[in-house]
Short mmCIF file of C-alpha atoms and ligand atoms in Angstrom, two decimals:
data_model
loop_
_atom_site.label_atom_id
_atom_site.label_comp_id
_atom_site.label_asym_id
_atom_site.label_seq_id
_atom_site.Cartn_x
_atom_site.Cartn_y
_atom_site.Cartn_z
CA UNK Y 1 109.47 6.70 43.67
CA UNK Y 2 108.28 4.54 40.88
CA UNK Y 3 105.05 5.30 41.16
CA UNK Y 4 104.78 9.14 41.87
CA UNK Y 5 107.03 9.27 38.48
CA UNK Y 6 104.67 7.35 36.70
CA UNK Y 7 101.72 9.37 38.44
CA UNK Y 8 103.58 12.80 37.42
CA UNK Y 9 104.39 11.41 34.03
CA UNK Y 10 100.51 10.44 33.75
CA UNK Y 11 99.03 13.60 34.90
CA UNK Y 12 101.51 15.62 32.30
CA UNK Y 13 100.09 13.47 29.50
CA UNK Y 14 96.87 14.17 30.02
CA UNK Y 15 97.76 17.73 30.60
CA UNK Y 16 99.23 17.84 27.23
CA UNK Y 17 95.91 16.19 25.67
CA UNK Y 18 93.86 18.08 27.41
CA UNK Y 19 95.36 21.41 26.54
CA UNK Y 20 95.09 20.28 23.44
CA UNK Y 21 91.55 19.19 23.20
CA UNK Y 22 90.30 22.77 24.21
CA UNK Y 23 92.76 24.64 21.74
CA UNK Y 24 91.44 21.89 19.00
CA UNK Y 25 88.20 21.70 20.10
CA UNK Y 26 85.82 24.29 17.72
CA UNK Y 27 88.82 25.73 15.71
CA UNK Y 28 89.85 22.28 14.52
CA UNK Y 29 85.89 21.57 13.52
CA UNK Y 30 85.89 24.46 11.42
CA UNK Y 31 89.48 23.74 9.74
CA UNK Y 32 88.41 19.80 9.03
CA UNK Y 33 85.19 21.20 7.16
CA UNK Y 34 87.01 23.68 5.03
CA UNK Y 35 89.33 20.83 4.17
CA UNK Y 36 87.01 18.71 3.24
CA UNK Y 37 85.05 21.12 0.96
CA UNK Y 38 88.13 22.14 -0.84
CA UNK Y 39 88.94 18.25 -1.10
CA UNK Y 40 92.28 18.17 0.91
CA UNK Y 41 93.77 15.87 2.85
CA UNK Y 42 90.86 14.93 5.80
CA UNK Y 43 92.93 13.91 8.80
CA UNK Y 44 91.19 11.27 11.25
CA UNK Y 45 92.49 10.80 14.58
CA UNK Y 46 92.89 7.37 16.40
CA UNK Y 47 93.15 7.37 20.22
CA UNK Y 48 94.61 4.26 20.89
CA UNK Y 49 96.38 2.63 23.50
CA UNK Y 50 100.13 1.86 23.97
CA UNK Y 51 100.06 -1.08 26.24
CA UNK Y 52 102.99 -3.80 24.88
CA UNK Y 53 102.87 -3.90 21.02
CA UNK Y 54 99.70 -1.71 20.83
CA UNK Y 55 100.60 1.75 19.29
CA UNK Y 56 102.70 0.16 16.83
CA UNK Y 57 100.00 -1.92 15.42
CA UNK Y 58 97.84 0.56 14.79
CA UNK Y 59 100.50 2.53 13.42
CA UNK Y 60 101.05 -0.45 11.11
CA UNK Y 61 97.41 -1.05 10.26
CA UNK Y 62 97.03 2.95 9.56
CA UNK Y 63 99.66 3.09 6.99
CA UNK Y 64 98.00 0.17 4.74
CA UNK Y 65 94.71 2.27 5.14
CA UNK Y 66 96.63 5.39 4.16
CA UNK Y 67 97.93 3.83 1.37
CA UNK Y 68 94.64 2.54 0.07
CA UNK Y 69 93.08 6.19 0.58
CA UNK Y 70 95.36 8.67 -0.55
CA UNK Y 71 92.92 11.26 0.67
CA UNK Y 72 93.03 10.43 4.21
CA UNK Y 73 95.93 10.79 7.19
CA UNK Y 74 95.82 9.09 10.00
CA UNK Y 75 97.41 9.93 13.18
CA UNK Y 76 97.46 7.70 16.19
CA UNK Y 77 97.14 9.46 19.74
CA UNK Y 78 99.39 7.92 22.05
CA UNK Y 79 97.01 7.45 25.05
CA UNK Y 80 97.84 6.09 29.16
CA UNK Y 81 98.25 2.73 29.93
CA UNK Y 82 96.04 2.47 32.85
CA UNK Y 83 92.22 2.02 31.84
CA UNK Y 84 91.49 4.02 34.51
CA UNK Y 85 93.38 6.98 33.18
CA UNK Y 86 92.10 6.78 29.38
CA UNK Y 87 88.54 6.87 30.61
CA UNK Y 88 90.07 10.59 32.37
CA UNK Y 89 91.30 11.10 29.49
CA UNK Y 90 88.60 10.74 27.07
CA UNK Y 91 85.65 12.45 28.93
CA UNK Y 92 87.82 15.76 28.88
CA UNK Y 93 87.27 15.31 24.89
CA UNK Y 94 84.14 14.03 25.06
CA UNK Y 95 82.69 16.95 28.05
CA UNK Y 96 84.72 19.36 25.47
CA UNK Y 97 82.78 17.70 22.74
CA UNK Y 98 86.34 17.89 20.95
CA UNK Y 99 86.17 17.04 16.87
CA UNK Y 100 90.26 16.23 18.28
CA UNK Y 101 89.69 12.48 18.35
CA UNK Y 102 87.76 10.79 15.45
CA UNK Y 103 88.10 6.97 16.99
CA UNK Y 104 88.47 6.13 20.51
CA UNK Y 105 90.04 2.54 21.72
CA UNK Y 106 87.15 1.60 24.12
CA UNK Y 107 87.64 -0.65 27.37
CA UNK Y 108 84.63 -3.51 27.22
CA UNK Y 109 83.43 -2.03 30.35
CA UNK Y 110 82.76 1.44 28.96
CA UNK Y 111 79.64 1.47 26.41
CA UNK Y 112 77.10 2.06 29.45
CA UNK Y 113 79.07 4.68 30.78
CA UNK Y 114 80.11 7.06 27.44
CA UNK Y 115 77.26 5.81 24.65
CA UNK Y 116 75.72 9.02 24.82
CA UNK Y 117 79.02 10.64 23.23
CA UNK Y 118 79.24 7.68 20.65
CA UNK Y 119 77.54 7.27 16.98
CA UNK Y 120 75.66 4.72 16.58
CA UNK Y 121 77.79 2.38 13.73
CA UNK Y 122 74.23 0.85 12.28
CA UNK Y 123 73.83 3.73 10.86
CA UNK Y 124 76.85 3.26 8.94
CA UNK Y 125 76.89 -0.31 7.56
CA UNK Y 126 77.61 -2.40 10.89
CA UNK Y 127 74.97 -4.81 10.56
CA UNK Y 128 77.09 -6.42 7.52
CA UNK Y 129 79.75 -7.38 9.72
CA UNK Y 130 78.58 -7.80 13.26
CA UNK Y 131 77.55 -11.67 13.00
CA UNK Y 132 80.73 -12.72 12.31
CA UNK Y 133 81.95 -11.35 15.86
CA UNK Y 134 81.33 -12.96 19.39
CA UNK Y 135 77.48 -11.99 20.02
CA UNK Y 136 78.21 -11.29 23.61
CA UNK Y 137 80.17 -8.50 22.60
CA UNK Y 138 77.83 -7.15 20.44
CA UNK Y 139 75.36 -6.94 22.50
CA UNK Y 140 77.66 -5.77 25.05
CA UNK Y 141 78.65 -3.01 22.97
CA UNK Y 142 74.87 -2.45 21.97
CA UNK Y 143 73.19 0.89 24.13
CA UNK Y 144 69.40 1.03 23.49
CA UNK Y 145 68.96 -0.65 20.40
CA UNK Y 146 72.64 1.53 19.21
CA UNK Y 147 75.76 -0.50 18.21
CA UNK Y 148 77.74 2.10 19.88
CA UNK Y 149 81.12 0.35 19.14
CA UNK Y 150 82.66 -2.37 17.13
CA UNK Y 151 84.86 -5.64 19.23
CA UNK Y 152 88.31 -5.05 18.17
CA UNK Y 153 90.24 -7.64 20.23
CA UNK Y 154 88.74 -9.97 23.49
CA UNK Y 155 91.11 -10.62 27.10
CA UNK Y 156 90.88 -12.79 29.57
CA UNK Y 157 93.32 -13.14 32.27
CA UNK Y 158 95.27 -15.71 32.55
CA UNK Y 159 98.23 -17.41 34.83
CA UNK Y 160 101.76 -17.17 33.24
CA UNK Y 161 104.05 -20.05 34.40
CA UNK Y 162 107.82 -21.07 33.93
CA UNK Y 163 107.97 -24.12 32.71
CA UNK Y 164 112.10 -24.35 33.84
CA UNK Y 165 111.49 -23.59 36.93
CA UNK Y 166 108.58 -25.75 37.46
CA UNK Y 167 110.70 -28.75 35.78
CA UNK Y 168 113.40 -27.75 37.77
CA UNK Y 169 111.56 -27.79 41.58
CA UNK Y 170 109.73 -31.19 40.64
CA UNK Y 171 106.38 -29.70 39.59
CA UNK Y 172 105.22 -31.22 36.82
CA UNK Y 173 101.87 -29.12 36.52
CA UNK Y 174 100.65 -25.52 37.28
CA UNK Y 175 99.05 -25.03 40.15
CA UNK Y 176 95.35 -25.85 40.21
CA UNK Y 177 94.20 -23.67 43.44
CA UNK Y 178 95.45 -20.56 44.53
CA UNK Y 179 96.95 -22.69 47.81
CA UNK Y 180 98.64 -24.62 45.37
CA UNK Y 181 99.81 -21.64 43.93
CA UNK Y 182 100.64 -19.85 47.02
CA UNK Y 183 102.85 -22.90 48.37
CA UNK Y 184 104.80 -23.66 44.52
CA UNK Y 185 105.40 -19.73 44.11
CA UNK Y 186 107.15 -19.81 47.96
CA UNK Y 187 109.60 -22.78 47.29
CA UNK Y 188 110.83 -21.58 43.91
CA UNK Y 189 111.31 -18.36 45.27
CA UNK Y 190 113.23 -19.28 48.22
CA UNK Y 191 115.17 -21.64 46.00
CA UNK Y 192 116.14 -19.30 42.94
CA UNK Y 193 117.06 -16.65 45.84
CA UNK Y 194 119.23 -19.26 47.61
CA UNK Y 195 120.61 -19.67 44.02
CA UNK Y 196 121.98 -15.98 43.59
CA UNK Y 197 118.78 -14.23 42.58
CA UNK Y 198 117.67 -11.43 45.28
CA UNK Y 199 115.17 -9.95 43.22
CA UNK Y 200 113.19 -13.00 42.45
CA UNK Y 201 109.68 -12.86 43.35
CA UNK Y 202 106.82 -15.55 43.26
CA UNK Y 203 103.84 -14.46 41.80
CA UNK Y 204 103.43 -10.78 40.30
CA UNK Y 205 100.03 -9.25 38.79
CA UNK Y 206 98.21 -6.26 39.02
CA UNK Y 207 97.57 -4.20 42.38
CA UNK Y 208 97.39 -0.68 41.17
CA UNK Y 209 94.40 1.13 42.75
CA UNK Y 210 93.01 1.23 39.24
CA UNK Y 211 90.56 -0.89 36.76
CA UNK Y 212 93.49 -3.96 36.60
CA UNK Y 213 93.13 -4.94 40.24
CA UNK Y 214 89.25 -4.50 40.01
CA UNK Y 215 90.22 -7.32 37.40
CA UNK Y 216 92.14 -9.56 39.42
CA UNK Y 217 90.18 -9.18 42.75
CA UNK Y 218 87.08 -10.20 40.69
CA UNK Y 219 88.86 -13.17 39.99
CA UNK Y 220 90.06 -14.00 43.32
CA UNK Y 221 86.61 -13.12 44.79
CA UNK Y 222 84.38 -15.53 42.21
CA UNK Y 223 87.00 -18.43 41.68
CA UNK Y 224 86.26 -17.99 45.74
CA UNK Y 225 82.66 -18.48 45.16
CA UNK Y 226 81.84 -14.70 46.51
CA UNK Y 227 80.11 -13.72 43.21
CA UNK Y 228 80.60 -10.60 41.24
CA UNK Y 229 80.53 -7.62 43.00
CA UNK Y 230 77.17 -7.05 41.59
CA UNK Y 231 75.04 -9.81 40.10
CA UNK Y 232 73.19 -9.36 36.84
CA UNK Y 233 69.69 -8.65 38.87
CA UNK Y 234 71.16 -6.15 40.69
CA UNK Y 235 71.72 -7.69 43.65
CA UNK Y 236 75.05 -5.78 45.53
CA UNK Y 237 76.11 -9.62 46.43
CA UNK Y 238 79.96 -8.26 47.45
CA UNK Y 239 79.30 -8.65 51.43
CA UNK Y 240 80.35 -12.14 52.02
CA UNK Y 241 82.73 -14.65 53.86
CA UNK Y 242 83.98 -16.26 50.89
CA UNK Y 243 84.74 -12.65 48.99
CA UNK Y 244 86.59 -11.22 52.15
CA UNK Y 245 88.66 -14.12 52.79
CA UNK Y 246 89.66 -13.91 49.06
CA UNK Y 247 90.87 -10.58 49.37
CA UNK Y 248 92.50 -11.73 52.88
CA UNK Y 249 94.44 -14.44 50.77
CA UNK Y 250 95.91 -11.94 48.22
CA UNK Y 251 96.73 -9.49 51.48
CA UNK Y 252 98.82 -12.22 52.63
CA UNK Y 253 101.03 -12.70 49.28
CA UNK Y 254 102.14 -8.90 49.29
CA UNK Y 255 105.79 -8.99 50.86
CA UNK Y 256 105.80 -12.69 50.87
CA UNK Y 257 105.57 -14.28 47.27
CA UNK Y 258 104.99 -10.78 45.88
CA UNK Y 259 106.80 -7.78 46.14
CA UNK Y 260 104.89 -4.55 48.20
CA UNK Y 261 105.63 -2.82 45.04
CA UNK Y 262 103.07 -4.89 43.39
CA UNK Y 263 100.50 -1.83 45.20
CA UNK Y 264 101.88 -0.07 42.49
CA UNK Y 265 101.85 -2.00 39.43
CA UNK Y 266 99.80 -2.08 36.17
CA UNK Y 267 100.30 -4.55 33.34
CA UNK Y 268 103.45 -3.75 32.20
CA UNK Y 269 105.12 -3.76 35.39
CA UNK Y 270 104.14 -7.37 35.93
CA UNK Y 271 104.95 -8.17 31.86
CA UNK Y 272 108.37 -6.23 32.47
CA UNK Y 273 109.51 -8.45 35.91
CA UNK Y 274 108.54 -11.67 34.08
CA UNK Y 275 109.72 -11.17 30.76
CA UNK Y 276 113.32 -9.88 32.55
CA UNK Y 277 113.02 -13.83 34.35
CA UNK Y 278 112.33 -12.41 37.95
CA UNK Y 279 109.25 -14.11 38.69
CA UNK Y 280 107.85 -17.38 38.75
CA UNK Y 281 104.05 -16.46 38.14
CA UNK Y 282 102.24 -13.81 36.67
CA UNK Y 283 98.79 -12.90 35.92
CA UNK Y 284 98.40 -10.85 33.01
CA UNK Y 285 96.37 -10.98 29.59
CA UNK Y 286 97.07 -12.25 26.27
CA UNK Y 287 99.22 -9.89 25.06
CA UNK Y 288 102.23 -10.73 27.09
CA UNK Y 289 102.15 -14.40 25.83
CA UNK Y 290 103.88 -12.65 21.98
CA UNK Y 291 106.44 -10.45 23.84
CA UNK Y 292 107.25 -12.82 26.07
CA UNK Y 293 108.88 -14.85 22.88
CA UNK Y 294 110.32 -12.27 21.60
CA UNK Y 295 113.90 -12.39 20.94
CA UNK Y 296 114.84 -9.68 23.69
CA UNK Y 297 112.83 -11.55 26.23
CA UNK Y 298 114.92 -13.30 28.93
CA UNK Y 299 112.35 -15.71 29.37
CA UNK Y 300 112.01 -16.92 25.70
CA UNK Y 301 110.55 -20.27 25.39
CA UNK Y 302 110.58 -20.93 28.74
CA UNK Y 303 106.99 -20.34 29.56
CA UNK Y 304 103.30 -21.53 29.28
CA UNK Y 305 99.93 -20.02 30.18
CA UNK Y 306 96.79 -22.03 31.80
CA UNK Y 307 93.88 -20.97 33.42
CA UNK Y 308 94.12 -19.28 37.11
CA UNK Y 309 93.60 -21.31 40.03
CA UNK Y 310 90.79 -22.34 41.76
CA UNK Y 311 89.47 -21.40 45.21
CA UNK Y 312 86.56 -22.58 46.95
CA UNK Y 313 84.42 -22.29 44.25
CA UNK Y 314 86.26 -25.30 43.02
CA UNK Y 315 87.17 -23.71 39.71
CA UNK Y 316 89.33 -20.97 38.54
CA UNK Y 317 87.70 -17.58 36.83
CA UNK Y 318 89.17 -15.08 34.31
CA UNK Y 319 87.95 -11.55 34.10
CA UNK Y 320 86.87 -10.86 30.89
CA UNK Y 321 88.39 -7.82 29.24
CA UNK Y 322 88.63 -6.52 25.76
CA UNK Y 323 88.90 -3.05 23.81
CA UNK Y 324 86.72 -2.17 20.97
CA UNK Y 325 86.25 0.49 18.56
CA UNK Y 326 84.37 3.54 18.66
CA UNK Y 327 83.47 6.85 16.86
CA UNK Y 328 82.87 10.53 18.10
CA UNK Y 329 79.28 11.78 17.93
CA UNK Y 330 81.69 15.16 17.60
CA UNK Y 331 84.12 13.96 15.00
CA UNK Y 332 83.99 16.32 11.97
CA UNK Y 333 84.48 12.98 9.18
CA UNK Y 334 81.76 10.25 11.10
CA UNK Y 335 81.40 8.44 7.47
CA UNK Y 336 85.27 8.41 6.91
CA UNK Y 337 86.20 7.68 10.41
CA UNK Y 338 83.55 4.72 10.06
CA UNK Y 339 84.79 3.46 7.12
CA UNK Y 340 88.29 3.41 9.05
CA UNK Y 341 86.90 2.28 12.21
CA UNK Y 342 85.36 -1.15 9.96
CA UNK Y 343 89.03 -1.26 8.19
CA UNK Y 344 90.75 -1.41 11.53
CA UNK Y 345 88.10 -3.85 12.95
CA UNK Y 346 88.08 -6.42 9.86
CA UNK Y 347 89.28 -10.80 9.76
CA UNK Y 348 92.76 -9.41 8.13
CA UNK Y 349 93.83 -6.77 10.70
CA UNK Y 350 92.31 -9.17 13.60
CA UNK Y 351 93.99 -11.55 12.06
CA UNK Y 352 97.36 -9.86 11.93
CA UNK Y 353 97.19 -8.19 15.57
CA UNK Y 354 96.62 -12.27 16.70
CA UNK Y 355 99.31 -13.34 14.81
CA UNK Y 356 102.05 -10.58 16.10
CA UNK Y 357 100.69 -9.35 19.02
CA UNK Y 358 98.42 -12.36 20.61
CA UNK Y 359 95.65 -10.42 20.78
CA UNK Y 360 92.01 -12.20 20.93
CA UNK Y 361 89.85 -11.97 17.87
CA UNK Y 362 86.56 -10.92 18.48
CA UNK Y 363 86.20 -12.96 14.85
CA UNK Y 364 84.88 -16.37 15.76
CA UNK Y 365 86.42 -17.94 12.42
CA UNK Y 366 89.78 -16.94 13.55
CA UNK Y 367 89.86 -19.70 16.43
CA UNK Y 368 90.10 -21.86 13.80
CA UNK Y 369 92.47 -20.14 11.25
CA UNK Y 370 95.57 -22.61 11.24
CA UNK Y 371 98.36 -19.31 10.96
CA UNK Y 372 96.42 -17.90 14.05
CA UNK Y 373 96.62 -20.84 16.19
CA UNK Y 374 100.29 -21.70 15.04
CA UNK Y 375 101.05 -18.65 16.73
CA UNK Y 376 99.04 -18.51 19.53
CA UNK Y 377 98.27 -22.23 20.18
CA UNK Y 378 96.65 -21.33 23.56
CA UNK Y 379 93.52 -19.51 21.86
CA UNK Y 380 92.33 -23.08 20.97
CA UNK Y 381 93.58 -25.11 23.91
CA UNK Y 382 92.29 -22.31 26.18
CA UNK Y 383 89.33 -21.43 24.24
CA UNK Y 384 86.89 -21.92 27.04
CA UNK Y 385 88.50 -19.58 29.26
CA UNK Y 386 87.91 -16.91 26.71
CA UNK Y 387 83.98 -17.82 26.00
CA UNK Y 388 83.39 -18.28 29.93
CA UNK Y 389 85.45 -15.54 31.53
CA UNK Y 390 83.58 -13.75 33.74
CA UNK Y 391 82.38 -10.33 33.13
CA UNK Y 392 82.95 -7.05 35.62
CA UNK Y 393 79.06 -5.90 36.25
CA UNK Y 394 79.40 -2.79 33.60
CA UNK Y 395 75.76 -3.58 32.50
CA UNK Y 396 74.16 -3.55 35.10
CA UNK Y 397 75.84 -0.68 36.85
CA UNK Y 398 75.78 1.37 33.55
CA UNK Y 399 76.21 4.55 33.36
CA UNK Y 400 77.62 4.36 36.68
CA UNK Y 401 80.26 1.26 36.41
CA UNK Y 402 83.58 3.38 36.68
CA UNK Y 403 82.12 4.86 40.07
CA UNK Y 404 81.76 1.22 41.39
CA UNK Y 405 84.95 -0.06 40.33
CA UNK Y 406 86.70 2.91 41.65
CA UNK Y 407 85.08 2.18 45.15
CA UNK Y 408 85.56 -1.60 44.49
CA UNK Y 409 89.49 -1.41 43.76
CA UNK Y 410 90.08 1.67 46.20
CA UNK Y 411 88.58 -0.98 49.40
CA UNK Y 412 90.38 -3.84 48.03
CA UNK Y 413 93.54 -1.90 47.88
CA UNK Y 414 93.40 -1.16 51.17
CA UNK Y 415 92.97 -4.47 52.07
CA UNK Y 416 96.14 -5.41 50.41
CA UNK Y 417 97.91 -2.42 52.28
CA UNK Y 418 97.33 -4.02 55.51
CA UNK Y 419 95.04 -0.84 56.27
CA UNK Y 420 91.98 -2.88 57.07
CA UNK Y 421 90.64 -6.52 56.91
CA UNK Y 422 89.03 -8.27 53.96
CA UNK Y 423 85.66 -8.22 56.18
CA UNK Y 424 85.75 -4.40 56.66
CA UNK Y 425 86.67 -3.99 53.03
CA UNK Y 426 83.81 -5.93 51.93
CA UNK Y 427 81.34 -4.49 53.69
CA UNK Y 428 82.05 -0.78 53.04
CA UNK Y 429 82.39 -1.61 49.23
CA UNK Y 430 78.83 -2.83 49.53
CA UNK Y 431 77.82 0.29 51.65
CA UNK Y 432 79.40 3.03 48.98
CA UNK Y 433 77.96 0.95 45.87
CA UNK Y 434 74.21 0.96 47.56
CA UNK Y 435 74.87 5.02 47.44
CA UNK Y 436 76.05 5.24 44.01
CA UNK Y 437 73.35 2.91 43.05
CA UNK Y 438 70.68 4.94 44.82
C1 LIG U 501 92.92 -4.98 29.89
C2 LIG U 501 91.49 -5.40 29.57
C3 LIG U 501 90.52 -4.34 29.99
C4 LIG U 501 90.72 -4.01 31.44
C5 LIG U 501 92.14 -3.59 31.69
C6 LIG U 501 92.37 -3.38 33.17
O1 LIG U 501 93.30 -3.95 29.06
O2 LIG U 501 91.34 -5.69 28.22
O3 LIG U 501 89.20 -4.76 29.76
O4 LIG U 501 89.82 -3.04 31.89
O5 LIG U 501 93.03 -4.56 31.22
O6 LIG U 501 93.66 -3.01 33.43
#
């Protein structure tokens, strides 16, 4: 029920922004260029996302800018929540080749796939700021020699623990393995149920069939020591004991230590049951560490993060995710929207978005700014979980990455719905990526 609302709710938005796009598309080119020869008011547009504090950051961050440039509005496109469903989003504007959308919030698994709709910010001054970012990223976000987007914020995922509960059950660590996990996340649940709570669940995290669980399986599969999916030679590496059993041990937590509603669940549903104190565990990113102290938050205080477990690998593994900041090849105003794009990107507004919303700089400096890490002490103590998390293959599958996932999360996902074994799943995900790939 849930679900089909959000899906209905989902498909009406991008209805709405698609209808849009097409009615904006030419008509608005023309309108921007008369404005800006008669020396009006140029209007940029921001797609951005709206996951947790998102939106109202860049809300925040757009009204200094406005303020600064009298000349220039900004409006910020409210856009889904589910990476998968931006990306749907966005190539209706970009197959439109919409002027609509000036900026576009970018996943870190997207420059491959969309460069060829992207500018290229060299050509507008990037070079002066790129070396103070996480070269990774850069080069990441670099497409045949183009800088096709600037890192905005970096995301790892991470394992959410209370820190009552664990006192209170005798625990006087998180879990270290995903058995560990499996066994602590069982006995607290039993126990808080026994105590009056029915809707108490163990562990929750992210088992959409969408990008998130293409996050989380990842993580399952190489803290499992079954690799990446795709290695960065190429090699489809995906078919393998240690990979299917991986999958076979998150199978077994749906209906046990997580609810079978966790199928359904992005982020925010796995924020919302943790932050309202129903679950012991979570997996999630960095965001939710901020509004998880906020004063409305039932679980205030009364929660740490740590790295996720182990499995046979012998050491745990976060995805690495992130969002970064692009420009239109079609946008009407590429020098303004550059010049906007650099604003939004700079040490101050990183800086701020760490600070409120526990977002990772992709500014190196600001792992060692002292307001930053008052706030977020985690992005020092965890530091090396954000330099070694492990990346989705996006390179080396570019431009076809979101075609790989999809077949990668769909399998898994079926795994987890009992409709087929880890084994099977394994081997039909390598099957369908050798086709893509051919
Ligand atoms: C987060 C990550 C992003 C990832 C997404 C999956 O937003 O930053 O990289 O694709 O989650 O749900």
């Amino acid at each position: 029920m849930k679900l089909l609302k959000k899906i209905t709710l989902c498909s009406t938005a991008i209805c709405i922004a698609m209808m849009s796009v097409f009615a904006n598309g030419t008509q608005e080119m023309a309108n921007q260029e008369k404005m800006a020869s008669s020396s009006e008011k140029i209007k940029l547009v921001v797609a951005a996302g709206a996951v947790g504090q998102e939106l109202q950051l860049v809300k925040d961050a757009a009204d200094i800018y406005m303020e600064m440039h009298p000349n220039i509005e900004v409006e910020c496109l409210e856009t889904p929540d589910l990476s998968t469903d931006r990306l749907g989003l966005y190539l209706q504007y970009f197959e439109a080749k919409s002027s609509a959308v000036d900026l576009y919030q970018i996943d870190v698994i997207w420059p491959g796939d969309i460069a060829e709709h992207l500018l290229d910010l060299n050509e507008y001054g990037a070079k002066e700021y790129t070396s103070d970012h996480f070269s990774s990223i850069v080069q990441n976000n670099t497409v045949d020699g183009k800088l096709v987007a600037m890192p905005w914020f970096t995301d790892a995922g991470l394992l959410y623990y209370r820190t009552d509960l664990l006192k209170k059950y005798g625990y006087s660590a998180p879990p270290k393995t995903w058995k560990e996990l499996t066994e602590m996340a069982k006995t607290i649940q039993m126990g808080e149920r026994d105590a009056g709570n029915q809707d108490f669940w163990g562990y929750v995290w992210q088992g959409n069939s969408y990008e998130g669980l293409t996050c989380d399986a990842l993580e399952w599969v190489y803290s499992n020591g079954g690799g990446s999916i795709v290695e960065p030679d190429g090699t489809i590496s995906i078919d393998n004991a240690k990979a299917a059993s991986a999958i076979d041990m998150a199978a077994s937590w749906v209906g046990n230590i997580s609810p079978d509603g966790v199928l359904g669940f992005g982020e925010e549903d796995a924020r919302n049951m943790f932050q309202g104190g129903n679950a012991c565990f979570m997996r999630n990113w960095p965001y939710a560490y901020s509004l998880g102290n906020s004063k409305d938050s039932m679980i205030m205080g009364k929660f740490d993060v740590a790295p996720l477990p182990a499995g046979d690998s012998g050491h745990g593994a976060a995805a690495l995710g992130g969002w970064q900041l692009a420009c239109s090849k079609y946008s009407a105003h590429k020098k303004e929207a550059a010049d906007l794009l650099f604003f939004l990107a700079d040490y101050e507004q990183q800086k701020t978005r760490a600070i409120v919303g526990s977002m990772n700089p992709t500014i190196m400096s600001l792992y060692k700014d002292s307001d930053v890490l008052s706030a977020t002490p985690f992005f020092g103590s965890l530091y090396d979980v954000f330099t070694e998390a492990v990346a989705r293959p996006s390179t080396v599958t570019a431009p076809k990455y979101a075609e790989v996932s999809k077949v990668f999360f769909s399998e898994v996902h079926d795994a987890l719905a009992g409709k087929q074994s880890g084994t099977k799943a394994v081997r039909n995900i390598k099957l369908d990526i050798e086709d893509i790939m051919d």
